[in-house]
Structure formats: C-alpha cells, structure tokens
Short mmCIF file of C-alpha atoms and ligand atoms in Angstrom, two decimals:
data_model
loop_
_atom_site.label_atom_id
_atom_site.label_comp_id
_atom_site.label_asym_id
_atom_site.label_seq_id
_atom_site.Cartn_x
_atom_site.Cartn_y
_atom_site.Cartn_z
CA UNK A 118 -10.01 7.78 16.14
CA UNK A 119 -10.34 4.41 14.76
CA UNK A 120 -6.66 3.26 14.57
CA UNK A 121 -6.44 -0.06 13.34
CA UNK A 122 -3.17 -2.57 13.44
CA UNK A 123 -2.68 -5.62 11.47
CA UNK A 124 -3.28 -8.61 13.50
CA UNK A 125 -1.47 -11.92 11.66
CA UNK A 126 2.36 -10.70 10.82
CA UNK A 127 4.87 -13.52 12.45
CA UNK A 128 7.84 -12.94 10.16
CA UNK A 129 7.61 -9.27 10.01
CA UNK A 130 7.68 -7.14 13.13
CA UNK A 131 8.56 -3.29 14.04
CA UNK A 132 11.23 -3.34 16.45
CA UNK A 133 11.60 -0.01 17.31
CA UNK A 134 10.76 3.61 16.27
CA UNK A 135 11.34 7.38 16.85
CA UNK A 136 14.26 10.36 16.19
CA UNK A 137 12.69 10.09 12.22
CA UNK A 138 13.21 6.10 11.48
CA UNK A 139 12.16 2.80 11.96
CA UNK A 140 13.67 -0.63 12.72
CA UNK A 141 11.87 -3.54 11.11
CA UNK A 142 12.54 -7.25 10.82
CA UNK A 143 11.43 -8.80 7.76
CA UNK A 144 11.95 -12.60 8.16
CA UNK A 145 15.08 -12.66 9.10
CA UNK A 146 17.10 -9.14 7.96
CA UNK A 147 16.54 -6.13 10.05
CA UNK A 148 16.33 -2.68 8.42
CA UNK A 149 16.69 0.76 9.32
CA UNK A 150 14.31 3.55 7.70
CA UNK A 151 13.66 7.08 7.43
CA UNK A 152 10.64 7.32 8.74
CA UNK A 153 8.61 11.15 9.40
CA UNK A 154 6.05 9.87 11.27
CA UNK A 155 8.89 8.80 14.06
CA UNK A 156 8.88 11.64 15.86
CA UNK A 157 8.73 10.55 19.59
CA UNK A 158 12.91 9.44 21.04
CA UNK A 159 14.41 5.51 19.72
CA UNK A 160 13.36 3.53 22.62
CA UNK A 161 16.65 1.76 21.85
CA UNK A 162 20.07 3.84 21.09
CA UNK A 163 20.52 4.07 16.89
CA UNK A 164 24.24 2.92 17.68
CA UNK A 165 22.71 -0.43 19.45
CA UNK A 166 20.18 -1.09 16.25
CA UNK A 167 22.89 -0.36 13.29
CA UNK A 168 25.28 -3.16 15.13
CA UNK A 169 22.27 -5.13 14.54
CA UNK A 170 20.90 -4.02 11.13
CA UNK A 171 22.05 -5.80 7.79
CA UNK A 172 20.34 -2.96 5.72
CA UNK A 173 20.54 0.64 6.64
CA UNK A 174 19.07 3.39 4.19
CA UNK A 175 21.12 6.90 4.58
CA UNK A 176 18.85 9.80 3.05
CA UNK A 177 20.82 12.41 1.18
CA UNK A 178 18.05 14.24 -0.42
CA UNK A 179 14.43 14.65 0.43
CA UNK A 180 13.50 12.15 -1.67
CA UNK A 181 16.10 10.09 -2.21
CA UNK A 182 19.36 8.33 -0.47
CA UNK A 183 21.20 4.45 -0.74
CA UNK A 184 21.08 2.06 1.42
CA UNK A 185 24.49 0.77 3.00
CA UNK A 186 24.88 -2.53 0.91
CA UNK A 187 23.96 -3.01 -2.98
CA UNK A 188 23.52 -6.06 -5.21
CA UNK A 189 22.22 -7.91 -2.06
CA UNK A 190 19.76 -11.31 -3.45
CA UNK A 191 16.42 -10.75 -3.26
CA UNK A 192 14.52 -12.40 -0.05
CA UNK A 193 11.04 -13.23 1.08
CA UNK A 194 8.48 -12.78 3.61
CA UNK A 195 5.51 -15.42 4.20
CA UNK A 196 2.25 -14.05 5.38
CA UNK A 197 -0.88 -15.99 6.26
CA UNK A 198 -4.37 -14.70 7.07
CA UNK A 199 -8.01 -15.98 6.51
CA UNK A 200 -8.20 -16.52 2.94
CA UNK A 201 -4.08 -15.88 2.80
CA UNK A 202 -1.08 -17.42 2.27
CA UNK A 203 1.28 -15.65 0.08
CA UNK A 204 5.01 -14.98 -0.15
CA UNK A 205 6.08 -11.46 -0.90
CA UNK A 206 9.86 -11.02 -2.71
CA UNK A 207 11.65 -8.07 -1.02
CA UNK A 208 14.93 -6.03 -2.30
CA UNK A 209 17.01 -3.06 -1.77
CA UNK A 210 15.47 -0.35 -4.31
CA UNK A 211 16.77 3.15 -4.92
CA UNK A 212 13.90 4.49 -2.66
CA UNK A 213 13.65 3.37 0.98
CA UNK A 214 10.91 0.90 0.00
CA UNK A 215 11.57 -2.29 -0.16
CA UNK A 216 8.28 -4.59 -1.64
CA UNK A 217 5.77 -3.98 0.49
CA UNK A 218 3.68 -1.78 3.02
CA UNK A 219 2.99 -4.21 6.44
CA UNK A 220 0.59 -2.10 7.86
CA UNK A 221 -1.92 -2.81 5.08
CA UNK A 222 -1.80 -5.70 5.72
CA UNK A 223 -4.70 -4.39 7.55
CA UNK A 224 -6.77 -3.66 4.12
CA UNK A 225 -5.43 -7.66 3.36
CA UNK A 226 -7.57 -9.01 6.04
CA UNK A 227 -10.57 -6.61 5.41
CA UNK A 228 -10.97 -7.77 1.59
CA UNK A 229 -9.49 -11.27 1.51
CA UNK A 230 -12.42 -12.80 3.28
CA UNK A 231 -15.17 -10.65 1.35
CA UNK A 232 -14.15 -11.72 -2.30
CA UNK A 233 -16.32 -14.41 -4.13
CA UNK A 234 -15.04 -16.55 -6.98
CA UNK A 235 -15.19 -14.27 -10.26
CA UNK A 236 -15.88 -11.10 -8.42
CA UNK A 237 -13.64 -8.12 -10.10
CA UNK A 238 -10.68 -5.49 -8.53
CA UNK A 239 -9.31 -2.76 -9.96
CA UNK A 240 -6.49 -2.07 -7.76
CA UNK A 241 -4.20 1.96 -9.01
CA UNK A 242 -1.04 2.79 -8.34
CA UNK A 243 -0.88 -0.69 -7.86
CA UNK A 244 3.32 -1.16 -7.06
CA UNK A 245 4.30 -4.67 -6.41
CA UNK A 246 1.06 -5.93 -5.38
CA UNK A 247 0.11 -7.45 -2.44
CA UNK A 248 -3.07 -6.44 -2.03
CA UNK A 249 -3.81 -7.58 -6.20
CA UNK A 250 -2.01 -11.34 -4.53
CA UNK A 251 -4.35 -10.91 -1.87
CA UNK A 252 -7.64 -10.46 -4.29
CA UNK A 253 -6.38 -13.22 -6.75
CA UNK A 254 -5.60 -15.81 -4.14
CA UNK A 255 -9.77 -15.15 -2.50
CA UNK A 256 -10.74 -15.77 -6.24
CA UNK A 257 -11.06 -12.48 -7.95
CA UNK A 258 -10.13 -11.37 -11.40
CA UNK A 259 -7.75 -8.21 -10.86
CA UNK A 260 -6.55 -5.48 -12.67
CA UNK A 261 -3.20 -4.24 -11.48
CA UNK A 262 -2.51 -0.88 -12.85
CA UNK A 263 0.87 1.22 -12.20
CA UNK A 264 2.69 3.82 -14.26
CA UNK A 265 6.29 2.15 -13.26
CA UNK A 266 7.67 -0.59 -14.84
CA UNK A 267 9.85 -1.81 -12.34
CA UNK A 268 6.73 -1.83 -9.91
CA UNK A 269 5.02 -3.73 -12.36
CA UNK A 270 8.06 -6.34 -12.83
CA UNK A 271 8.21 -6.96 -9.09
CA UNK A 272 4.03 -7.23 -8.53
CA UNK A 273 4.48 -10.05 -11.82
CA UNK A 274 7.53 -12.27 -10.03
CA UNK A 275 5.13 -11.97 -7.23
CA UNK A 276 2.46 -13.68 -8.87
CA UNK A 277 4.79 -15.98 -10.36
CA UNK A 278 5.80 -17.42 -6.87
CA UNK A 279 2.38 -17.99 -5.98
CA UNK A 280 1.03 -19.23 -8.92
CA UNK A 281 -1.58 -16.59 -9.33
CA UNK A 282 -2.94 -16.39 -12.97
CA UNK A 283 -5.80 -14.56 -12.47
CA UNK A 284 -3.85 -10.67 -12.42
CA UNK A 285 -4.05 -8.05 -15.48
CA UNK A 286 -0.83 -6.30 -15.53
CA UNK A 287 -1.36 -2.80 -16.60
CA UNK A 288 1.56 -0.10 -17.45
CA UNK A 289 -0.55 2.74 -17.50
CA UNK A 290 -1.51 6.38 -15.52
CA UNK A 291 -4.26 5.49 -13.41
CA UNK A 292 -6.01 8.30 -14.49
CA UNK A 293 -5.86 7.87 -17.92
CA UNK A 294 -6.71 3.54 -17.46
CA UNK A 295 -9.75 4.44 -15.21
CA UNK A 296 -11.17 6.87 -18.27
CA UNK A 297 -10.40 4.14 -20.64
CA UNK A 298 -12.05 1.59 -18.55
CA UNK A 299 -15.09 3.99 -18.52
CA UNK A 300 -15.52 4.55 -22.28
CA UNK A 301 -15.32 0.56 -22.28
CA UNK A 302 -18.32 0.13 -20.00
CA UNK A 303 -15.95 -2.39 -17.28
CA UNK A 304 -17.36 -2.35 -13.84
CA UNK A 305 -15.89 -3.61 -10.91
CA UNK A 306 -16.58 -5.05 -7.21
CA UNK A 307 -13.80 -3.72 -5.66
CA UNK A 308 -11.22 -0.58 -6.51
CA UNK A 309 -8.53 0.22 -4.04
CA UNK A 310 -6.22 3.19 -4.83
CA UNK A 311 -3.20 3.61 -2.58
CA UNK A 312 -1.83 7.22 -4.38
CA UNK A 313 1.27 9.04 -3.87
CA UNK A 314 1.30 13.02 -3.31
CA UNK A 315 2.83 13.45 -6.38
CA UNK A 316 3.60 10.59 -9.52
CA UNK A 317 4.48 10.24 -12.86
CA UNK A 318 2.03 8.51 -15.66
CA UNK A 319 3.10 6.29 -18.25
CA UNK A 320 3.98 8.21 -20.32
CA UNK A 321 5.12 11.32 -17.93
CA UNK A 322 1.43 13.33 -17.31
CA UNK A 323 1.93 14.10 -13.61
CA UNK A 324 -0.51 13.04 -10.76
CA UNK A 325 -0.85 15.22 -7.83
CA UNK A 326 -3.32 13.85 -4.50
CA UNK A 327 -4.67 17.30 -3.65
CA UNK A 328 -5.71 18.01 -7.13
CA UNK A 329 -6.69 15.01 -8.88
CA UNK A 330 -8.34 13.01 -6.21
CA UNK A 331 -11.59 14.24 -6.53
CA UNK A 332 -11.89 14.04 -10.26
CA UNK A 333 -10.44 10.14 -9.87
CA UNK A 334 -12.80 9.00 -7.37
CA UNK A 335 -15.73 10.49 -10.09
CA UNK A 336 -14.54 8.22 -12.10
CA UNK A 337 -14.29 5.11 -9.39
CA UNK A 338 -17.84 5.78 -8.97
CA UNK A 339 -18.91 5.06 -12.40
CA UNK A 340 -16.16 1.98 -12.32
CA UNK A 341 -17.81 0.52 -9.22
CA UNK A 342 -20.66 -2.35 -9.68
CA UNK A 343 -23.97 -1.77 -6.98
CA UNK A 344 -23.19 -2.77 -4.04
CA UNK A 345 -19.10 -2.53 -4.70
CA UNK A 346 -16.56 -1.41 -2.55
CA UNK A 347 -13.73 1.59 -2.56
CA UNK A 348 -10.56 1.44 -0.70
CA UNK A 349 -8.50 4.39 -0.24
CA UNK A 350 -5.33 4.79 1.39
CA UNK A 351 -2.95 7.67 1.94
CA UNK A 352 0.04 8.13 3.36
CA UNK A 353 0.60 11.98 3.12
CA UNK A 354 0.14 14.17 6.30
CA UNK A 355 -0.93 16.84 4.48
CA UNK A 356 -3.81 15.30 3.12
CA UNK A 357 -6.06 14.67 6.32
CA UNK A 358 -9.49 13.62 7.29
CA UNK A 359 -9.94 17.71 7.18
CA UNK A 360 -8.89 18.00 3.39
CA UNK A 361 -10.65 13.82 2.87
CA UNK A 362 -13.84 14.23 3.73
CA UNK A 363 -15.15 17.06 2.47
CA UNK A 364 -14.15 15.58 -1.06
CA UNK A 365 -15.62 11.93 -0.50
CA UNK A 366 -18.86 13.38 0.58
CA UNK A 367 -18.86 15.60 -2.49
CA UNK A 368 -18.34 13.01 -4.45
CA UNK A 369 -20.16 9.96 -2.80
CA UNK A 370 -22.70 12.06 -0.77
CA UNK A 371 -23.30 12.34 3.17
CA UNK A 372 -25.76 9.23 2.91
CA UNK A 373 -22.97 6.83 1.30
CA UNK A 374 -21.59 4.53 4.09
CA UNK A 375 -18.21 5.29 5.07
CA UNK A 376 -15.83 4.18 7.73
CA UNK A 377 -12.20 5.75 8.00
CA UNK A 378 -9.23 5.75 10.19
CA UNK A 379 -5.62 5.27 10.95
CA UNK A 380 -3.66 2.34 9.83
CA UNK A 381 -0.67 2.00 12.47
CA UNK A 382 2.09 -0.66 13.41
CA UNK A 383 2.99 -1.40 17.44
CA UNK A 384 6.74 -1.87 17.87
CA UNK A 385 8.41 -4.58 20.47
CA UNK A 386 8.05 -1.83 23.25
CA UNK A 387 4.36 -1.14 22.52
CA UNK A 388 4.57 2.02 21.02
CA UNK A 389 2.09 2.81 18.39
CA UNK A 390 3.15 3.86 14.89
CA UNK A 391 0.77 5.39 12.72
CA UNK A 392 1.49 5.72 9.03
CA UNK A 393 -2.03 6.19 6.83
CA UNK A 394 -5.20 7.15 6.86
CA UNK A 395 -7.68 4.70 5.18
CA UNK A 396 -11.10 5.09 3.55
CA UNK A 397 -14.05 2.03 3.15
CA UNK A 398 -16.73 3.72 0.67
CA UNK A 399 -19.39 1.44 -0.44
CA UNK A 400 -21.38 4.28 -2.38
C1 SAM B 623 2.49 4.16 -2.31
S1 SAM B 623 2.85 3.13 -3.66
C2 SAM B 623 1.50 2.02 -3.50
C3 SAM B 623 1.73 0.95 -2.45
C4 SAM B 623 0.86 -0.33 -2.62
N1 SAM B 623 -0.54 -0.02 -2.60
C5 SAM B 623 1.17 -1.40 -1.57
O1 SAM B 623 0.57 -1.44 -0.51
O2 SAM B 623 2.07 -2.21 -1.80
C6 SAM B 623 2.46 4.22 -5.01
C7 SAM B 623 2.58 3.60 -6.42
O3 SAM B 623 1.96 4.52 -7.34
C8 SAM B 623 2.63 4.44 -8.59
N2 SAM B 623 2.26 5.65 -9.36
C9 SAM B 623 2.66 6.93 -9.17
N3 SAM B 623 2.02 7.77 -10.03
C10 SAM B 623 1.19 7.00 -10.77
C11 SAM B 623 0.25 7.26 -11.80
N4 SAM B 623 0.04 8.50 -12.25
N5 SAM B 623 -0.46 6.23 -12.31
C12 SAM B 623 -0.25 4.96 -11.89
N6 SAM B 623 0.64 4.63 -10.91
C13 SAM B 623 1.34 5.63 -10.35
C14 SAM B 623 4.09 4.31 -8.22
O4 SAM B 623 4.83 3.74 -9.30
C15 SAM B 623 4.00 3.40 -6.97
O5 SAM B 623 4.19 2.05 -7.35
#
C-alpha cells in the first residue's frame, strides 16, 4: 500500500498514539484526542500524557464531547513547504477538531508546487482551509465552498493572517454549488473534496459519502479543465479502496490515471498512524 507521511511539520508533531486517542503538539500546547484509528496500546501511560496535556477532549456521545478547558485564546501553528509558508489559527471547537488536519499536509506538498499563476481550485467541504491557503499562496484563484458558517469564518481569519486575497468564500452544499457551477459553464484546474460520511447543506439537504459520491464526482468531471486534477480524501473506514474504486473507475474509466493510498502520521516512538485514504484522478 502506498502510505504516504507528510515530510515538513516542525511545530506540529504526534507524540503518541493507541487505546482510541492521540497526543499531538501543536506549537507549543499538547492535546489529547479520541482517535478510532488508535487501536494498538499508548506507548506512554494516559496518566503520564494528561499531566502533560493543556487540552484534553472527553467524548460523551458518539459524536460529540468538551474538551477540559473553554474560552481558551485562539493560537497558531507555522508551516513551511516548497511553495509554503502559512500560519494556521487553531481553537477549542465543540467537536474534537481543532483547525486543521496535519496529515494532509501531505496533499499541501503534492499541489503547492504544481499550481501556476491564474490557474483555478475548487476546493468542497472546504472547513477552515488550508489546503484553499495552500492554492492561493502558489498563485491560484480558489473557490472555498462549505455548508458551515463557522468553518467558513475560521478558513476567512485564515486568509486574513496571510494576506491571501485571491479565495471565494462560498456558504453553500457542495452538491448543490458544483450543479450551479455547471449550469454556469466554470471549469477548473484543480478540485479537491475532503467529504464527511454524513453532512448538512446550507440550507439542511443532507450529504451522505456512500450515496452521493458517485453522482458528485459526475459532476467534478464536467467541472475539471483538460488536463486538470481531482483530489479526494476520506477519512471513513467504511468507505475503502473496495467500496472507492469501483466508483472512480465508473465514473472516470479504467484508462484515467489514478494513484491512491494511505495518508498516515509517525509518532515520537515511530509508530505509524494511518488516518485517510487519498485519491489523485487526472481524468
Ligand atoms: C473533514 S472536514 C474537511 C477538512 C478539510 N479538508 C481540511 O483538511 O482542513 C468536512 C467539512 O465538510 C463540511 N460539510 C459537511 N457537509 C457539507 C455539505 N453538504 N456541503 C458542503 N460542506 C459540507 C463541514 O462543515 C466540514 O467543514
């Protein structure tokens, strides 16, 4: 398998995983995080990482939880690749997430050096936006498209701090957008989709992976320029190369070029966490 780990992080690192979390540093505060892909043993004892944690999410539902402190200030991480230097703002949300995804940071240093000046990105279910930073700092116009409002505030004080002008900000289902977009004849270079299992649109039509893929990557085809690029990412386990496949091929055909793989994070002891699955499709 083709298992790919990002290569440039110094302020954010993994510090330990396993018995269903994860210990991160980013810059300088150290998390703890449910995590279901953890399910090897904590190299470390949890009692020795929560004495060193500042934020600790407890999950009380499947979905949902707190994290141990509230009202903390917002802080940042720096990140510098080829064609990157950006500064992502991180805070406590209601979910376990906290700004962004490190591990595609991966899908950061695949694009950032393949964007010209002027070339387009569509990038759905956008949240706060790294990889739409990424695309604007290399030169491209983007269009960052995600039903949530707050994910849309956060991806906008992230362009702010980097001076980034060049971003679209789009409160929309990406569904919906993409049909729009369509109907208006807009093509694009690059379209990365990063989609939950399940979401909400704008204005509440629900988005489910298994079911709606397909019919969304239709439309990606007839969004994508000759010669333009798709990246997919997704994080469910129940959506595998097994289910993948068979749907990109349907839609893209067995001749389009295609490379795919596992997007994972190595922790201080060298273990190897792997989170996604990721999809290149140049049609
Ligand atoms: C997994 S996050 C994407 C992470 C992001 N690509 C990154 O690396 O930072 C999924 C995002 O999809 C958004 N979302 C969920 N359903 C949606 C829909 N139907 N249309 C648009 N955005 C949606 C959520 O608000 C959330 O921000």
């Amino acid at each position: 398998m083709n298992t790919q780990t990002p290569k440039y992080w110094t302020q954010y690192k993994l510090l330990d995983f396993g018995n269903g979390v994860k210990i991160e540093q980013f810059n300088n505060k150290i998390t703890i995080r449910p995590e279901t892909n953890a399910t090897n043993e904590l190299t470390n004892s949890i009692s020795y990482w929560q004495q060193k944690a500042d934020y600790i999410y407890n999950s009380t539902t499947v979905d949902g939880g707190s994290w141990n402190k509230t009202n903390e200030a917002v802080w940042l991480i720096t990140y510098k690749a080829e064609k990157i230097n950006l500064k992502f703002q991180l805070s406590l949300s209601n979910s376990k997430h906290i700004g962004i995804f490190p591990e595609q940071a991966v899908n950061w240093e695949y694009i950032a050096p393949q964007i010209s000046e002027n070339n387009s990105v569509l990038n759905l279910f956008a949240y706060s936006g790294a990889i739409s930073m990424v695309c604007a700092q290399a030169g491209a116009n983007v269009t960052h498209v995600d039903s949530s409002k707050t994910a849309i505030k956060q991806a906008q004080e992230n362009a702010k701090i980097n001076n980034l002008n060049n971003i679209r900000f789009i409160i929309d289902d990406a569904f919906l957008f993409s049909k729009k977009e369509v109907i208006r004849k807009n093509k694009y270079n690059f379209i990365i989709l990063d989609p939950p299992v399940y979401g909400f649109g704008a204005k509440g039509n629900n988005w489910k992976l298994t079911k709606d893929i397909e019919p969304l990557l239709k439309i990606c085809k007839e969004l994508l320029h000759k010669n333009g690029t798709i990246i997919l990412n997704t994080y469910t386990p129940k959506f595998t190369v097994k289910h993948s496949l068979p749907i990109i091929y349907s839609v893209f055909s067995k001749a389009c070029n295609l490379e795919f793989g596992k997007l994972s994070i190595t922790d201080s002891f060298n273990k190897n966490l792997i989170l996604s699955n990721f999809y290149i499709i140049k049609p």
